[in-house]
C-alpha positions as a printed NumPy array, in Angstrom:
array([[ 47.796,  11.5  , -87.099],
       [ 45.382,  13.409, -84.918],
       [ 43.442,  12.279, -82.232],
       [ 40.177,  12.014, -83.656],
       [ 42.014,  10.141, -86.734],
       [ 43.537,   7.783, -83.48 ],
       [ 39.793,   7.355, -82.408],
       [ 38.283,   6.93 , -86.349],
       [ 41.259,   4.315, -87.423],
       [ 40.791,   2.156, -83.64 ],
       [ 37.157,   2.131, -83.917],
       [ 35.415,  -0.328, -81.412],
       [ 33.729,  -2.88 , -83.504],
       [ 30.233,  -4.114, -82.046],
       [ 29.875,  -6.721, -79.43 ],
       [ 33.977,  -6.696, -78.934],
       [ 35.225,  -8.594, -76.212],
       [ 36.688,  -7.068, -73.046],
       [ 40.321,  -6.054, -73.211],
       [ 40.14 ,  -5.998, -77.264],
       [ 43.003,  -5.334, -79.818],
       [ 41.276,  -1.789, -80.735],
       [ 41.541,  -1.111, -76.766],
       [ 44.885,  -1.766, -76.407],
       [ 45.965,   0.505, -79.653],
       [ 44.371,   3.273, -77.876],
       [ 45.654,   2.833, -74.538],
       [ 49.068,   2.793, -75.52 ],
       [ 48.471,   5.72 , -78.518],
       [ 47.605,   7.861, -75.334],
       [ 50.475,   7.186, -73.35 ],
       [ 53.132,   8.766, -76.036],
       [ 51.21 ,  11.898, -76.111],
       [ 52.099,  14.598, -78.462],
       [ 53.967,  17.814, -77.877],
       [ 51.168,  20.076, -76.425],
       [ 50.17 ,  17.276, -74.086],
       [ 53.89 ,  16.61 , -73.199],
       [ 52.376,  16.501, -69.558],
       [ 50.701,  13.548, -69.664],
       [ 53.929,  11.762, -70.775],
       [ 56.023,  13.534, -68.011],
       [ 53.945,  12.686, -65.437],
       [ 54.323,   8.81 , -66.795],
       [ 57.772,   9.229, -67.128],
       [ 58.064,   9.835, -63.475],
       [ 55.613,   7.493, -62.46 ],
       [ 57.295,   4.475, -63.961],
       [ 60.513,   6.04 , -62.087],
       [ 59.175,   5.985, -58.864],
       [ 57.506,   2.516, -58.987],
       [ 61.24 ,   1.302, -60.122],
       [ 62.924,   2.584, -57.723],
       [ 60.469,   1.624, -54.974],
       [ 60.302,  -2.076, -55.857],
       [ 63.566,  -2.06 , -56.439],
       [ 64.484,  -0.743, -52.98 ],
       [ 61.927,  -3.201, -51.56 ],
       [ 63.551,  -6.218, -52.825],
       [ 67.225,  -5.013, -52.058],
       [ 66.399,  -4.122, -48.681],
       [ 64.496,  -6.977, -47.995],
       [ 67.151,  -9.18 , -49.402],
       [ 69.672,  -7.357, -47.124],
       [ 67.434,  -7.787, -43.934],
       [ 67.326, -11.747, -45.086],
       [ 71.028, -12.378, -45.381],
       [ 71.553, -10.535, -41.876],
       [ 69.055, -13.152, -40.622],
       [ 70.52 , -16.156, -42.803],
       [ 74.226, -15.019, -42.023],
       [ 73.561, -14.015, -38.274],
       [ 71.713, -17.713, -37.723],
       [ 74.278, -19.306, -39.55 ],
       [ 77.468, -18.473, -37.795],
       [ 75.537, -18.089, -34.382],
       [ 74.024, -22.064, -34.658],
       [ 77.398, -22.597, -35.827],
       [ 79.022, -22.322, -32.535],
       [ 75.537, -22.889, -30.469],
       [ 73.571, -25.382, -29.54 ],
       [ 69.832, -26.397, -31.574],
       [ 68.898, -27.775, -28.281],
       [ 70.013, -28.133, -24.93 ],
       [ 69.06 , -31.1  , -22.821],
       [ 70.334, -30.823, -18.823],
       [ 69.533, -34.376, -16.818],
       [ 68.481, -34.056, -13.48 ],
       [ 71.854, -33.75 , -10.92 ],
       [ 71.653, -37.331,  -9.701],
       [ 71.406, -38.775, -13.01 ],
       [ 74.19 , -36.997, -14.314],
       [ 75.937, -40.296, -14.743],
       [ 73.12 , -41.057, -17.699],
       [ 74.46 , -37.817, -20.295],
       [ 77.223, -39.64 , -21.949],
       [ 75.026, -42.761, -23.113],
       [ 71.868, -40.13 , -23.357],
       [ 73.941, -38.247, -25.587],
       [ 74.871, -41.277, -28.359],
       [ 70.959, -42.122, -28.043],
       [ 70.027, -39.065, -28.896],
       [ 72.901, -38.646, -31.813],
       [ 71.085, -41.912, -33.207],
       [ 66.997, -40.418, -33.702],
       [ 66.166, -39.051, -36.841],
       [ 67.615, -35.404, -37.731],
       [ 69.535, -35.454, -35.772],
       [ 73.386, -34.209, -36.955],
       [ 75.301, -34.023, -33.38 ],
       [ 74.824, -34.576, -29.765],
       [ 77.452, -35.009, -26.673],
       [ 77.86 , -33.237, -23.593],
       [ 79.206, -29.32 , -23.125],
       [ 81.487, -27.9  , -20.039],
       [ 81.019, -24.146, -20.347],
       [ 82.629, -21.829, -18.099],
       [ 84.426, -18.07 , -18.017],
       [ 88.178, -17.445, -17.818],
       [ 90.931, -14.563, -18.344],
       [ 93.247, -15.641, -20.863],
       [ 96.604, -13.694, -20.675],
       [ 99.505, -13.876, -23.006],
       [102.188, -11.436, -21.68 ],
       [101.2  ,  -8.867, -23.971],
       [ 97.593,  -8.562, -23.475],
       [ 94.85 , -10.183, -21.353],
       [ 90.818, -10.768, -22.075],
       [ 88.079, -12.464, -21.119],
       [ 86.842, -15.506, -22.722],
       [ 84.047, -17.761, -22.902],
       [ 85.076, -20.908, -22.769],
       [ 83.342, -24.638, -23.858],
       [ 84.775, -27.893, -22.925],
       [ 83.646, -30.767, -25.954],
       [ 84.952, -34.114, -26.605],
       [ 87.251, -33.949, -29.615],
       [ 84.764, -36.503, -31.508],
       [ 82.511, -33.851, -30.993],
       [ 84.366, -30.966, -32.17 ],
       [ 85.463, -32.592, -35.122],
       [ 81.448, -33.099, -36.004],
       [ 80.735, -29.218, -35.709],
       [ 79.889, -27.189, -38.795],
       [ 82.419, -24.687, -38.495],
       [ 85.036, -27.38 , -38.623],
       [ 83.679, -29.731, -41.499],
       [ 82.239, -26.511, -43.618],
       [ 78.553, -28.434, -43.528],
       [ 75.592, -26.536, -43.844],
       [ 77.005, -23.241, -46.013],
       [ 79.904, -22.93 , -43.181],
       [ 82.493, -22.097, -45.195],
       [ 80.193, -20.157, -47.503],
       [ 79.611, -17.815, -44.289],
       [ 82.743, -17.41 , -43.754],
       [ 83.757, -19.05 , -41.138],
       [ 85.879, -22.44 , -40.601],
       [ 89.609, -23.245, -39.061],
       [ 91.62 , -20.25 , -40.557],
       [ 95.078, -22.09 , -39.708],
       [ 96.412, -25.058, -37.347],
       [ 94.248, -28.261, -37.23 ],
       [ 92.162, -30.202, -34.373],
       [ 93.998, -33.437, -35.194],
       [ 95.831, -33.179, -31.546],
       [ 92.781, -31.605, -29.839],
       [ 92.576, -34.066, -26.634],
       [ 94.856, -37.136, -27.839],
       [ 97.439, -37.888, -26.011],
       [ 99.499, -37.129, -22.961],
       [ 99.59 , -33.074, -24.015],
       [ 96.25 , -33.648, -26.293],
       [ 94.39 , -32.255, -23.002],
       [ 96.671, -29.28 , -23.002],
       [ 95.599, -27.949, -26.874],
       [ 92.818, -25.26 , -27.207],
       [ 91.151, -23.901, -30.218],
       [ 90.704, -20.504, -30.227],
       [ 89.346, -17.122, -32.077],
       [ 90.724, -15.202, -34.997],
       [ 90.02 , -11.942, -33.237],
       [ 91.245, -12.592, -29.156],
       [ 94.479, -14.087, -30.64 ],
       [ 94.783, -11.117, -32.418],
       [ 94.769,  -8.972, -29.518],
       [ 96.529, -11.151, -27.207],
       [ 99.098, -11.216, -30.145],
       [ 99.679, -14.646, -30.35 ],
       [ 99.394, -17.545, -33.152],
       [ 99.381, -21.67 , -33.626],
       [101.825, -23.287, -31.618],
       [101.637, -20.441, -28.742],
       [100.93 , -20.36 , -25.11 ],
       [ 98.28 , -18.433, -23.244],
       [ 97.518, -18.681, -19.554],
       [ 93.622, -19.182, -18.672],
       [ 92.58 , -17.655, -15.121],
       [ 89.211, -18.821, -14.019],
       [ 87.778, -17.821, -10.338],
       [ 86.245, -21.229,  -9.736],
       [ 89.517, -22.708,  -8.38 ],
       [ 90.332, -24.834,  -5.633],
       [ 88.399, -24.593,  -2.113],
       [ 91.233, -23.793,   0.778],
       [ 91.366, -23.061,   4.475],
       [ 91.689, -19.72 ,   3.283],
       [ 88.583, -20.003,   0.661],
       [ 88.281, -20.287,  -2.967],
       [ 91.533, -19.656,  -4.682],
       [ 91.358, -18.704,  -8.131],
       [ 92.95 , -21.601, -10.515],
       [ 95.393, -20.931, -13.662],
       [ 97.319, -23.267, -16.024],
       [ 98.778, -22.782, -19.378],
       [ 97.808, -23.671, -22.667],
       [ 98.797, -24.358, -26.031],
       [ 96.794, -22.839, -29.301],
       [ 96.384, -25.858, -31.673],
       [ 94.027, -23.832, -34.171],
       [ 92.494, -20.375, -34.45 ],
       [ 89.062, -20.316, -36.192],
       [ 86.887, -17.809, -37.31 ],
       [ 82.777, -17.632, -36.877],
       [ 82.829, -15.006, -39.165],
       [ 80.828, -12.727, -36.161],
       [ 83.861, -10.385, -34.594],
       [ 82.016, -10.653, -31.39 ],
       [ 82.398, -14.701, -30.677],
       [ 85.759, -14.565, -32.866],
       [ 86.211, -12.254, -29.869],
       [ 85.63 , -14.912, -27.011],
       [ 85.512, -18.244, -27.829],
       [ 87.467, -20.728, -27.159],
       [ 87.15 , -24.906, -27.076],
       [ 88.932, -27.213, -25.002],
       [ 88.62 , -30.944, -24.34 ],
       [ 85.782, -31.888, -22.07 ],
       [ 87.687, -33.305, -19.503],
       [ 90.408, -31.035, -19.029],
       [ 87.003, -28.514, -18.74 ],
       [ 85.828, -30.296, -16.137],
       [ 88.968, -29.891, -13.93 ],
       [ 89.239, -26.602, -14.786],
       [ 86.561, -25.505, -13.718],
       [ 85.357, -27.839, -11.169],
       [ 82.688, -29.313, -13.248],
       [ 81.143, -33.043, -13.751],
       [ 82.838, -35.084, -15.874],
       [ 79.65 , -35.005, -18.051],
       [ 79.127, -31.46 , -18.548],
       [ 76.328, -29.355, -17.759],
       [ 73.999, -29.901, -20.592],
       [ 73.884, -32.078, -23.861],
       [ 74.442, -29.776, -26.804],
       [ 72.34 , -31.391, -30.042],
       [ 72.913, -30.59 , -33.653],
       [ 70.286, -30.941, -35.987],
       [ 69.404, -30.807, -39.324],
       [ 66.563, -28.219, -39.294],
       [ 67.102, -25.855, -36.845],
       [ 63.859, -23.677, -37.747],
       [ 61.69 , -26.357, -37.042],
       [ 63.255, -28.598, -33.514],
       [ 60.119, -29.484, -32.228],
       [ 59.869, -32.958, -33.401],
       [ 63.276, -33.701, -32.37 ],
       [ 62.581, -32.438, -28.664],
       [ 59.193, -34.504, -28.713],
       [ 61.532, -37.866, -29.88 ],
       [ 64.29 , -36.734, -26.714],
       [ 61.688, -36.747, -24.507],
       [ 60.744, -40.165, -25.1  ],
       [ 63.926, -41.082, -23.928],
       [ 65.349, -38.454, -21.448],
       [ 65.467, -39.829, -17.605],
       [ 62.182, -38.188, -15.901],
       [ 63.098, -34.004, -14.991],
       [ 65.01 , -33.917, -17.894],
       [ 64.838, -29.792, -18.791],
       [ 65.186, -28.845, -22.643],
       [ 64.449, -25.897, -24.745],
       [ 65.927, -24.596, -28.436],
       [ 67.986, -22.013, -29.318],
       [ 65.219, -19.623, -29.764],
       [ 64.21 , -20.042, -26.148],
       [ 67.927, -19.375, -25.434],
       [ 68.182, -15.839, -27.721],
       [ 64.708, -14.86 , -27.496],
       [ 65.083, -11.403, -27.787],
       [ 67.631, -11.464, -30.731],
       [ 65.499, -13.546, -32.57 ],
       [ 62.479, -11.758, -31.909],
       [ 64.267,  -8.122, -32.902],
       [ 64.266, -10.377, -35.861],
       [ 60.439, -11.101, -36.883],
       [ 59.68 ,  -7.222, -35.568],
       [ 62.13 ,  -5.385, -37.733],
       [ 61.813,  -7.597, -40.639],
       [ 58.065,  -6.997, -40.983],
       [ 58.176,  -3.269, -39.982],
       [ 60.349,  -2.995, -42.876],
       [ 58.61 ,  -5.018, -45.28 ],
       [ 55.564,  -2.584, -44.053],
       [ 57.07 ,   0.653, -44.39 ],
       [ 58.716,  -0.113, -48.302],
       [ 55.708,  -1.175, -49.265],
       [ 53.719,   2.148, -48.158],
       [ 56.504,   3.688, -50.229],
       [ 55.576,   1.368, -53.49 ],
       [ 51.986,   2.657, -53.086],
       [ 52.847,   5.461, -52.664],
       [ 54.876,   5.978, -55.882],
       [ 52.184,   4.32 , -57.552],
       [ 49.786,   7.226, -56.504],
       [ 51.658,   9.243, -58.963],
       [ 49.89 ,   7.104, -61.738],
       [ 46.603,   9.015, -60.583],
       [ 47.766,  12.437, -61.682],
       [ 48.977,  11.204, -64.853],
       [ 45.537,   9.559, -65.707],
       [ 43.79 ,  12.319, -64.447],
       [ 45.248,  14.647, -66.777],
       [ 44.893,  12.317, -69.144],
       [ 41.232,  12.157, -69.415],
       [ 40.973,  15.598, -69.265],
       [ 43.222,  16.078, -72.171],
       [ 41.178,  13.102, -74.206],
       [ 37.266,  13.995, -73.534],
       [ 36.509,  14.912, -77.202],
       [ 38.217,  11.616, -78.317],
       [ 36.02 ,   9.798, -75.333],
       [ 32.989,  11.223, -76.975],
       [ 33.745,  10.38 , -80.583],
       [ 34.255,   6.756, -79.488],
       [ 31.204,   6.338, -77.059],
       [ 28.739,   7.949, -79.907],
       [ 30.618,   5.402, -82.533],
       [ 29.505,   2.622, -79.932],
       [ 32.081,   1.928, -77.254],
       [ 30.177,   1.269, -74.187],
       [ 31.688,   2.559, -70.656],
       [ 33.564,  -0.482, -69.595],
       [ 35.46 ,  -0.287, -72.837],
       [ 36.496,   3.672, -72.214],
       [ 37.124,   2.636, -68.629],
       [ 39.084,  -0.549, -70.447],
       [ 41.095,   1.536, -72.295],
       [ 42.327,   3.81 , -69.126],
       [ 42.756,   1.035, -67.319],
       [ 45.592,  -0.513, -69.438],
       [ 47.329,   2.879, -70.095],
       [ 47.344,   3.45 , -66.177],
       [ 48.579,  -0.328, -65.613],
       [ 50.86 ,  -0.298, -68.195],
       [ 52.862,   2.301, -66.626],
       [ 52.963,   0.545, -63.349],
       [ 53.641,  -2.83 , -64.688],
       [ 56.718,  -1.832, -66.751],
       [ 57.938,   0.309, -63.306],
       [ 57.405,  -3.195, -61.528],
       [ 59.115,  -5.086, -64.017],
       [ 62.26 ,  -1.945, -64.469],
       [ 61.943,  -2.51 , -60.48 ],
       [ 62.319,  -6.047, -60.234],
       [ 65.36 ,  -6.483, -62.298],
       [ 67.371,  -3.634, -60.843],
       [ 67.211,  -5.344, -57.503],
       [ 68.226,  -8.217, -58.848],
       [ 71.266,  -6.559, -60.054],
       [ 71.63 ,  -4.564, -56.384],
       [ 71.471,  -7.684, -54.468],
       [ 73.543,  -9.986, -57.131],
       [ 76.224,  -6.681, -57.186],
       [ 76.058,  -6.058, -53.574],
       [ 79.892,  -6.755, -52.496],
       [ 81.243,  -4.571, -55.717],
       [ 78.662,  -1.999, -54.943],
       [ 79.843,  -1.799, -51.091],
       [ 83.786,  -1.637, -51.969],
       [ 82.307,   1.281, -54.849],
       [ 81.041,   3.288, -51.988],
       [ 83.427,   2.54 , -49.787],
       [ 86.176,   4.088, -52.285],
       [ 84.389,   7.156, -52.895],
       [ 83.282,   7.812, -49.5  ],
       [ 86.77 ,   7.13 , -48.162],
       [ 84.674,   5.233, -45.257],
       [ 84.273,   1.91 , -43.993],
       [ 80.454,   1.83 , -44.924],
       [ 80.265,  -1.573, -43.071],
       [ 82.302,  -1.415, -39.968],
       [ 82.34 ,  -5.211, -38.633],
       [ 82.914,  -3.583, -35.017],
       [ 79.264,  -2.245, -35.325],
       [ 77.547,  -4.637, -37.579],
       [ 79.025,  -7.52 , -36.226],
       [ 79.524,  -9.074, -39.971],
       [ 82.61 ,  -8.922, -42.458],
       [ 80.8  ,  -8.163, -45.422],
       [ 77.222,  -6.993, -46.467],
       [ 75.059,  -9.995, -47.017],
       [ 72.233, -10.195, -49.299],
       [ 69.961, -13.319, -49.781],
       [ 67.295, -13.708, -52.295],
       [ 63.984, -15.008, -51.208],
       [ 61.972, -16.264, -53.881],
       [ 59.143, -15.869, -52.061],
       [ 59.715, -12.003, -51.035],
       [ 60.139, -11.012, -54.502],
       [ 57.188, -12.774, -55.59 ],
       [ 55.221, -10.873, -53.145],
       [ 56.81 ,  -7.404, -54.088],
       [ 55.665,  -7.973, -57.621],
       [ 52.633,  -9.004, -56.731],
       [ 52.373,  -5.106, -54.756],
       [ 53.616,  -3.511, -57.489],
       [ 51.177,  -4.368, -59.54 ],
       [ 48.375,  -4.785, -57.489],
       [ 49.016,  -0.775, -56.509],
       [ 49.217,   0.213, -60.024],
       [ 46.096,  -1.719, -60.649],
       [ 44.542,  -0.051, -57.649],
       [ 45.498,   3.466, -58.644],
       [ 44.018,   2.911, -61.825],
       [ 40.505,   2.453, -61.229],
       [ 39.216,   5.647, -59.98 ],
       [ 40.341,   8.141, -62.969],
       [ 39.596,   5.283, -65.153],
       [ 35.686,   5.028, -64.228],
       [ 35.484,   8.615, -64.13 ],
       [ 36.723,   8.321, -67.975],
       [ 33.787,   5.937, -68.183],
       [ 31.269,   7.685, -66.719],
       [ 31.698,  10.951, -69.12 ],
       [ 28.786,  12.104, -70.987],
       [ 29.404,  11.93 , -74.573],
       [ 27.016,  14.867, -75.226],
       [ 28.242,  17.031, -72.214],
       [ 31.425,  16.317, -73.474],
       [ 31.301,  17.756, -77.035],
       [ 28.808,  20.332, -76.225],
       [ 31.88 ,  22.631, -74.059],
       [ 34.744,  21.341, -75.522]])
């Protein structure tokens, strides 16, 4: 069927509505364009291509920037405080009951009093530096990582071997310490081992400060699932902490679990009410500031920069409609002198133009669903190929590549997709309108 026959059979009937069925007919007629305008459906072709594989890309990336964040917050709130509340020095005496107020206010998941200090841990093999937290074994036994609450052992992370059920009980209770997957691997030890911790804050002499030392024994190795505090952490009972490194037997601040970490400022409002006057305390965002604002800055750069990439594979739909009312002016004169008015011949542009970039959005849309539902098989795919580690965890800081959907990001990336197809659409489509019928068929 020829084009004019295309135009004679789909002939506007008067007063149609906007968007009719005869519009639509057309629209998509044009779109599968016959040999000698095999341009037109090239152009499409490519088009619809580009807009996949840009939405696509958005939403994978995007997903891959979110489980960084999800993964990264998870295993680093794991092992840190939500909030940290220090009493002033002379009411140091108040933490302990300050801390099983606090554990009692609403959402709150965990609060009781931290020793932190530094140490070098030596096994005979190997020595390292470690960062080390004194809790009360209550405590410990409370913490994600160890009870898998809160996606913990979805992150991967949780006691790989041993237990905590000696962890400051007993006469040699004081003397257990749970420590990382990674620094017991280098200080080649296991479970039921010995290291030696060396801290500087020892014992004041006639002679000065001499540094203090005293064996250990490893009741439990566990794993953050971030190489870097797998690589120096370690926990020991509060009070053999405190001796060690000549700290108050109530710790230097009150760490406080709770159950929304993205939103603590209701729970630091309640402390307040009851924290002894000078009380300091700030969140965990105060405390990694610059980690968590690399965070908000490279996740909207990179939302920004895919989505100048989506528009710009959408600006391919331009040259496509272009050429496509330049290939159709005779059939855009036959139809405005049988009575179709310029919004319909703009109409019918419009949807061929859309069309292409709703279908990309939609092609888009379900490929990065696949990318981010396949990620883990796609990673150990081009890992075998490449014959490289394309996910070192000594540089990434991770095990695996994470990927987290976000609802809400891909309902705003096929919002884009469309809205930039829709956008691209306009101008060849009211120059398709704007065509003088008798121009037209007087030169072609």
């Amino acid at each position: 069927m020829s084009s004019d026959a295309a135009a004679t059979e789909a002939a506007p009937q008067s007063g149609a509505a906007p968007f009719s069925r005869y519009e639509f007919l057309l629209a998509f007629k044009y779109l599968r364009a016959r040999r000698k305008h095999g341009g037109v459906t090239l152009i499409s072709i490519i088009s619809f291509v580009g807009i996949m594989l840009a939405v696509a890309a958005l939403i994978s990336v995007m997903s891959v920037m979110n489980g960084f964040r999800h993964e990264l917050l998870t295993r680093l709130l794991g092992v840190q405080p939500h909030i940290y509340v220090t009493v002033p020095v002379d009411q140091a005496e108040t933490s302990l009951t300050l801390a099983d107020r606090i554990r009692e206010l609403e959402g709150v998941r965990q609060a009781g009093p931290v020793a932190t200090g530094q140490a070098l841990v030596t096994s005979g093999r190997s020595a390292t530096f470690a960062s080390v937290s004194g809790v009360r074994p209550e405590d410990l036994a409370r913490f994600d990582l160890i009870t898998g609450a809160h996606g913990a052992e979805n992150a991967g992370g949780g006691l790989v071997s041993g237990s905590i059920a000696q962890f400051g009980e007993g006469r040699h209770g004081g003397d257990i310490i749970i420590m990382g997957t990674v620094m017991a691997n280098q200080l080649g030890v296991g479970v039921g081992d010995q290291v030696r911790l060396i801290s500087p804050q020892g014992a004041n002499t006639a002679l000065g400060m001499t540094p203090r030392s005293k064996s250990y024994t490893i009741g439990g190795l566990l794993s953050v699932g971030v190489q870097d505090l797998d690589q120096i952490l370690i926990y020991m009972p509060l009070e053999q902490a405190a001796l060690f490194f000549n700290k108050s037997a109530q710790g230097d601040y009150i760490d406080v679990r709770i159950a929304n970490p993205d939103a603590p400022e209701p729970v630091m409002e309640a402390i307040r009410a009851i924290a002894p006057q000078g009380s300091v305390m700030f969140d965990w965002r105060r405390q990694n500031q610059a980690f968590w604002n690399a965070l908000q800055v490279e996740r909207v750069a990179m939302r920004l920069i895919l989505s100048i990439i989506v528009a710009i594979a959408a600006m391919n739909i331009i040259s496509g409609l272009v050429m496509l009312v330049k290939n159709k002016t005779r059939d855009i004169a036959i139809l405005r002198t049988m009575g179709a008015s310029q919004g319909s011949i703009m109409r019918i542009f419009l949807i061929s133009g859309a069309a292409v970039g709703v279908l990309g959005t939609l092609g888009g849309l379900v490929l990065g669903l696949l990318i981010v539902v396949g990620i883990g098989p796609i990673q150990d795919f081009v890992s075998w190929a490449s014959g490289v580690n394309v996910f070192d965890p000594s540089v990434y800081s991770l095990y695996r590549l994470p990927a987290r959907l976000d609802w809400g990001e891909v309902g705003f990336v096929t919002f884009w997709g469309f809205f930039t197809a829709l956008i691209a659409t306009l101008a060849p489509s009211w120059r398709a309108g704007r065509i003088d019928p008798v121009e037209a068929l007087r030169y072609e």
